[in-house]
Amino acid sequence: PGTQARIYLQQNQPEEAEAAFIKAIQVNPADITNYVALCLLYLPEKNYDAAEREAKAGLKIKPDNSDLKLVLAEVYDQKGNKEGAIQELRELLDKDPKNVRAYYKMADLGPSGPDQAWKKYYLIKLISLAPANIVLRLQLAELFAAANQTDSSLFYLQGVKKIAPDFSVNAKTSYNQAASSLQGNQPLKALPYLQQFHELMKTTSAYADGIDEIEVPQMIAGYPQFTA
C-alpha cells in the first residue's frame, strides 16, 4: 500500500494517496516512513491536527525517531506553538546531536533580538557539521554585517567563494562590492550587496544542494526526501 500511495502522489491524487498511506499503516504499523509521509502530505494542506496525530502515533512506536520529531516540530511551528517546536528539537538533538536539519530549524525559532544571537549561535554550530554549505555562510555573512561585525562577515563571505567560486557576472559584481565594503570596514554599506549576492546565488546548484541538506523535507515526486 505504501508503494501505491507514492504512485498516487506522482499522479497528483492526494486523497487516494492518503487512503493508501493509512492502509499501509494498518498493514504494517511499524513502518515509520508511512507516518512521515502522511505528515508531509498534511502539512501543505495546513491540516495540522492530522499531521500532529500521525507524528505522535509514529512516535508511540519509535519514540526517538528523528524524522518524526523533526516533522512534529515543524507542525508545532506552523501552528504557532514555538515552545512546543523548540522542546521537540531539544529532545531530538539530545539523542541525535549531529542532526543538521534540527539545528537549522532551531535557528529560526529563537527571539528576534537586534544582534540575532540565537540564530548566529545555532548556525555556527551547524556549520561545523556542514562546512561546505553555502546557505549557512551567506546567512552568517549578512547577520554579522548587520551587527557591525566586519571580520566575521568577511570570513563567511570569503568562504562562499572558496566553496563555490564560479559566479555569474552579476553575482561576481555583488560579491566584489560586498567584499570591498567589508575590507574598508563598512559592514552596513556591504549589507545590501551581501543581500543581492545571496539572492543571485539562490539559482546555483550549490545553493540548492545546501537547502536540501538542512531544510525540513517536503513531499516531492511522491517520496519524502528522507526515510525514517
Coordinates of C-alpha atoms in Angstrom, one line a residue:
P1 CA 0.0 0.0 0.0
G2 CA 2.8 2.4 0.7
T3 CA 4.2 2.0 -2.7
Q4 CA 0.8 2.5 -4.2
A5 CA 0.4 5.7 -2.2
R6 CA 3.5 7.1 -3.7
I7 CA 2.3 6.3 -7.2
Y8 CA -0.9 8.2 -6.4
L9 CA 1.2 11.2 -5.3
Q10 CA 3.1 11.1 -8.6
Q11 CA -0.2 11.2 -10.3
N12 CA -1.4 14.1 -8.2
Q13 CA -4.1 12.2 -6.4
P14 CA -3.6 13.2 -2.8
E15 CA -6.9 11.8 -1.5
E16 CA -6.1 8.4 -2.9
A17 CA -2.5 8.7 -1.6
E18 CA -3.8 9.5 1.9
A19 CA -6.1 6.5 1.9
A20 CA -3.3 4.2 0.7
F21 CA -0.8 5.5 3.4
I22 CA -3.5 4.9 6.1
K23 CA -4.0 1.4 4.8
A24 CA -0.2 0.8 4.7
I25 CA 0.0 1.8 8.4
Q26 CA -2.8 -0.7 9.2
V27 CA -0.9 -3.4 7.4
N28 CA 2.5 -2.6 8.8
P29 CA 2.3 -0.1 11.7
A30 CA 6.0 -0.5 12.4
D31 CA 7.0 1.1 9.1
I32 CA 7.6 4.7 10.2
T33 CA 8.1 6.0 6.7
N34 CA 4.3 6.0 6.2
Y35 CA 3.7 8.2 9.2
V36 CA 6.3 10.6 8.0
A37 CA 4.8 10.6 4.5
L38 CA 1.3 11.3 5.9
C39 CA 2.6 14.2 8.0
L40 CA 4.3 15.7 4.9
L41 CA 1.1 15.2 2.9
Y42 CA -1.0 17.1 5.5
L43 CA 1.4 20.0 6.2
P44 CA 0.9 21.8 2.8
E45 CA -2.8 21.5 3.3
K46 CA -2.5 23.1 6.7
N47 CA -4.2 20.1 8.2
Y48 CA -2.1 20.5 11.3
D49 CA -4.2 18.4 13.7
A50 CA -4.0 15.4 11.4
A51 CA -0.2 15.9 10.9
E52 CA 0.3 16.1 14.7
R53 CA -1.9 13.0 15.2
E54 CA 0.2 10.9 12.8
A55 CA 3.5 12.1 14.1
K56 CA 2.5 11.3 17.6
A57 CA 1.2 7.9 16.6
G58 CA 4.5 7.1 14.9
L59 CA 6.4 8.3 18.0
K60 CA 4.5 5.9 20.2
I61 CA 6.1 3.1 18.2
K62 CA 9.6 4.7 17.9
P63 CA 9.8 7.4 20.5
D64 CA 13.3 8.6 19.5
N65 CA 12.7 8.7 15.7
S66 CA 14.5 11.8 14.5
D67 CA 12.4 12.3 11.3
L68 CA 9.1 12.2 13.2
K69 CA 10.3 14.5 15.9
L70 CA 11.6 17.0 13.2
V71 CA 8.2 16.9 11.4
L72 CA 6.3 17.3 14.7
A73 CA 8.5 20.4 15.4
E74 CA 7.5 21.7 12.0
V75 CA 3.8 21.1 12.8
Y76 CA 4.1 22.9 16.1
D77 CA 5.9 25.9 14.5
Q78 CA 3.3 26.2 11.7
K79 CA 0.6 26.1 14.3
G80 CA 2.3 28.9 16.2
N81 CA 3.5 26.8 19.1
K82 CA 7.2 27.7 19.0
E83 CA 7.8 26.5 22.6
G84 CA 6.5 23.1 21.6
A85 CA 8.7 23.1 18.5
I86 CA 11.8 24.0 20.5
Q87 CA 11.1 21.3 23.0
E88 CA 10.8 18.6 20.3
L89 CA 14.1 19.8 18.7
R90 CA 15.9 19.9 22.0
E91 CA 14.9 16.3 22.7
L92 CA 15.9 15.3 19.2
L93 CA 19.3 16.9 19.5
D94 CA 19.9 15.3 22.8
K95 CA 19.6 11.9 21.1
D96 CA 20.9 12.9 17.7
P97 CA 23.4 15.7 18.2
K98 CA 24.5 15.8 14.5
N99 CA 21.1 16.3 13.0
V100 CA 21.7 19.3 10.7
R101 CA 18.0 19.8 9.9
A102 CA 17.1 20.1 13.6
Y103 CA 19.8 22.7 14.1
Y104 CA 18.7 24.7 11.1
K105 CA 15.1 24.6 12.3
M106 CA 16.1 25.6 15.8
A107 CA 18.0 28.6 14.4
D108 CA 14.7 30.1 13.1
L109 CA 12.8 29.7 16.3
G110 CA 14.6 32.0 18.7
P111 CA 13.9 35.6 19.8
S112 CA 14.5 38.2 17.1
G113 CA 16.8 40.5 19.1
P114 CA 18.8 43.1 17.3
D115 CA 22.0 41.0 17.4
Q116 CA 20.3 37.8 16.4
A117 CA 22.5 36.0 18.9
W118 CA 20.2 32.8 19.0
K119 CA 20.3 32.4 15.2
K120 CA 24.0 33.0 14.9
Y121 CA 24.7 30.5 17.7
Y122 CA 22.8 27.7 16.0
L123 CA 24.1 28.5 12.5
I124 CA 27.7 28.5 13.8
K125 CA 27.1 25.1 15.5
L126 CA 25.6 23.8 12.3
I127 CA 28.4 25.0 10.1
S128 CA 30.8 22.7 12.0
L129 CA 28.6 19.8 10.8
A130 CA 28.0 21.1 7.3
P131 CA 31.1 23.1 6.5
A132 CA 30.6 23.2 2.7
N133 CA 27.0 24.5 2.9
I134 CA 27.0 28.0 1.3
V135 CA 23.4 28.7 2.5
L136 CA 24.7 28.9 6.1
R137 CA 27.7 31.0 5.1
L138 CA 25.6 33.5 3.2
Q139 CA 23.2 33.9 6.1
L140 CA 26.0 34.4 8.6
A141 CA 27.8 36.9 6.4
E142 CA 24.6 39.0 6.4
L143 CA 23.9 38.6 10.1
F144 CA 27.4 39.7 11.1
A145 CA 27.4 42.6 8.7
A146 CA 24.1 43.8 10.2
A147 CA 25.7 43.6 13.6
N148 CA 28.7 45.6 12.5
Q149 CA 31.0 42.7 12.9
T150 CA 33.1 43.2 9.9
D151 CA 35.8 40.5 10.2
S152 CA 33.2 37.7 10.8
S153 CA 31.1 38.8 7.9
L154 CA 34.1 38.9 5.6
F155 CA 35.2 35.4 6.8
Y156 CA 31.9 33.8 5.9
L157 CA 31.6 35.7 2.6
Q158 CA 35.0 34.6 1.5
G159 CA 34.2 31.0 2.5
V160 CA 31.4 31.0 -0.1
K161 CA 33.9 31.9 -2.8
K162 CA 36.2 29.1 -1.7
I163 CA 33.4 26.5 -1.9
A164 CA 31.6 27.7 -5.0
P165 CA 33.9 30.0 -6.9
D166 CA 32.1 30.0 -10.3
F167 CA 29.8 33.1 -10.0
S168 CA 27.7 34.6 -12.7
V169 CA 28.7 38.1 -13.9
N170 CA 26.1 39.8 -11.7
A171 CA 26.9 37.7 -8.7
K172 CA 30.6 38.4 -9.1
T173 CA 29.9 42.2 -9.2
S174 CA 27.8 42.0 -6.0
Y175 CA 30.4 39.8 -4.3
N176 CA 33.2 42.2 -5.1
Q177 CA 31.2 45.2 -3.9
A178 CA 30.4 43.5 -0.6
A179 CA 34.0 42.3 -0.1
S180 CA 35.3 45.8 -0.9
S181 CA 33.0 47.4 1.6
L182 CA 33.9 44.9 4.3
Q183 CA 37.6 45.3 3.7
G184 CA 37.0 49.0 4.1
N185 CA 35.4 48.3 7.5
Q186 CA 31.9 49.4 6.2
P187 CA 29.7 46.5 7.1
L188 CA 26.4 48.4 6.8
K189 CA 27.4 49.6 3.3
A190 CA 28.2 46.0 2.5
L191 CA 24.9 44.6 3.6
P192 CA 22.7 45.4 0.5
Y193 CA 25.5 43.9 -1.7
L194 CA 25.5 40.8 0.5
Q195 CA 21.8 40.5 0.2
Q196 CA 22.0 40.9 -3.6
F197 CA 24.7 38.3 -3.8
H198 CA 22.7 35.9 -1.7
E199 CA 19.7 36.3 -4.0
L200 CA 21.8 35.7 -7.1
M201 CA 23.4 32.6 -5.5
K202 CA 19.9 31.0 -5.0
T203 CA 19.9 30.0 -8.6
T204 CA 23.0 27.8 -8.3
S205 CA 23.2 24.1 -7.8
A206 CA 25.5 24.7 -4.7
Y207 CA 22.7 26.6 -3.1
A208 CA 20.0 24.1 -4.0
D209 CA 22.2 21.3 -2.5
G210 CA 22.7 23.4 0.6
I211 CA 18.9 23.8 1.1
D212 CA 18.3 20.1 0.5
E213 CA 20.9 19.3 3.2
I214 CA 19.4 21.4 6.0
E215 CA 15.7 22.2 5.5
V216 CA 12.8 20.2 6.8
P217 CA 11.9 18.0 3.8
Q218 CA 8.8 18.3 1.7
M219 CA 6.9 15.6 -0.2
I220 CA 8.4 15.7 -3.7
A221 CA 7.9 13.4 -6.6
G222 CA 5.8 11.1 -4.4
Y223 CA 8.6 10.5 -1.9
P224 CA 9.8 12.1 1.4
Q225 CA 13.3 13.5 1.0
F226 CA 14.4 11.4 4.0
T227 CA 13.5 7.9 5.2
A228 CA 12.8 7.1 8.8

